Short mmCIF file of C-alpha atoms and ligand atoms in Angstrom, two decimals:
data_model
loop_
_atom_site.label_atom_id
_atom_site.label_comp_id
_atom_site.label_asym_id
_atom_site.label_seq_id
_atom_site.Cartn_x
_atom_site.Cartn_y
_atom_site.Cartn_z
CA MET A 134 122.95 117.68 72.63
CA GLY A 135 120.48 117.77 75.49
CA GLN A 136 118.76 114.65 74.37
CA SER A 137 117.08 112.72 77.14
CA LEU A 138 118.00 109.13 77.77
CA CYS A 139 115.53 106.33 78.08
CA VAL A 140 114.37 106.03 81.68
CA GLN A 141 114.52 102.25 81.47
CA CYS A 142 117.88 101.38 79.93
CA ARG A 143 119.44 104.82 80.35
CA THR A 144 121.68 104.21 77.40
CA GLN A 145 119.54 105.00 74.38
CA PRO A 146 118.06 108.38 73.48
CA VAL A 147 114.34 108.71 73.97
CA ASP A 148 112.22 108.01 70.96
CA PRO A 149 109.31 110.47 70.74
CA ALA A 150 107.06 107.58 69.80
CA TRP A 151 107.86 105.76 73.04
CA ARG A 152 108.87 108.46 75.43
CA PRO A 153 110.03 108.48 78.06
CA PHE A 154 111.49 105.27 76.67
CA CYS A 155 113.68 104.51 73.69
CA SER A 156 111.59 101.67 72.37
CA GLU A 157 108.56 99.52 72.93
CA ARG A 158 110.83 96.96 74.54
CA CYS A 159 111.89 99.34 77.28
CA LYS A 160 108.33 100.48 77.79
CA LEU A 161 107.23 96.91 78.32
CA LEU A 162 110.17 96.22 80.59
CA ASP A 163 109.27 99.18 82.74
CA LEU A 164 105.65 98.14 82.87
CA GLY A 165 106.71 94.63 83.80
CA ASN A 166 108.82 95.91 86.68
CA TRP A 167 105.96 98.05 87.90
CA VAL A 168 103.50 95.18 87.81
CA ALA A 169 105.95 92.81 89.49
CA GLY A 170 106.59 95.32 92.24
CA ARG A 171 102.89 95.86 92.75
CA TYR A 172 102.19 92.16 93.01
CA ARG A 173 105.11 91.67 95.32
CA VAL A 174 103.77 94.32 97.67
CA GLU A 175 100.33 92.83 97.53
CA GLY A 176 101.14 89.49 98.95
CA ASP A 177 102.71 86.14 99.29
CA ALA A 178 102.44 85.08 95.69
CA THR A 179 105.78 83.69 94.69
CA THR A 180 104.42 82.21 91.52
CA ILE A 181 105.55 85.19 89.55
CA ARG A 182 109.03 85.05 88.18
CA ASN A 183 111.71 85.02 90.80
CA SER A 184 113.78 87.96 89.68
CA ASP A 185 117.04 88.10 91.56
CA ASP A 186 118.15 91.33 89.98
CA PRO A 187 115.50 93.50 88.35
CA ASP A 188 117.86 96.41 88.03
CA PRO A 189 121.01 95.35 86.17
CA ASP A 190 123.81 97.76 86.50
CA ALA A 191 125.03 99.06 83.18
ZN1 LIG B 152 115.60 102.04 76.60
#
């Protein structure tokens, strides 16, 4: 086997078209998390979505 799993959902095999993700959806999810984290570090803005659990356990 030796097929890599998507770094976002970690359940689906990586699609070469979207690697290291399995799909565009996971790519966008990962980007969203990155942006949210960046904004959160930057300041006091709580106007972004209030995510209580950005990393759901599978
Ligand atoms: Zn995925």
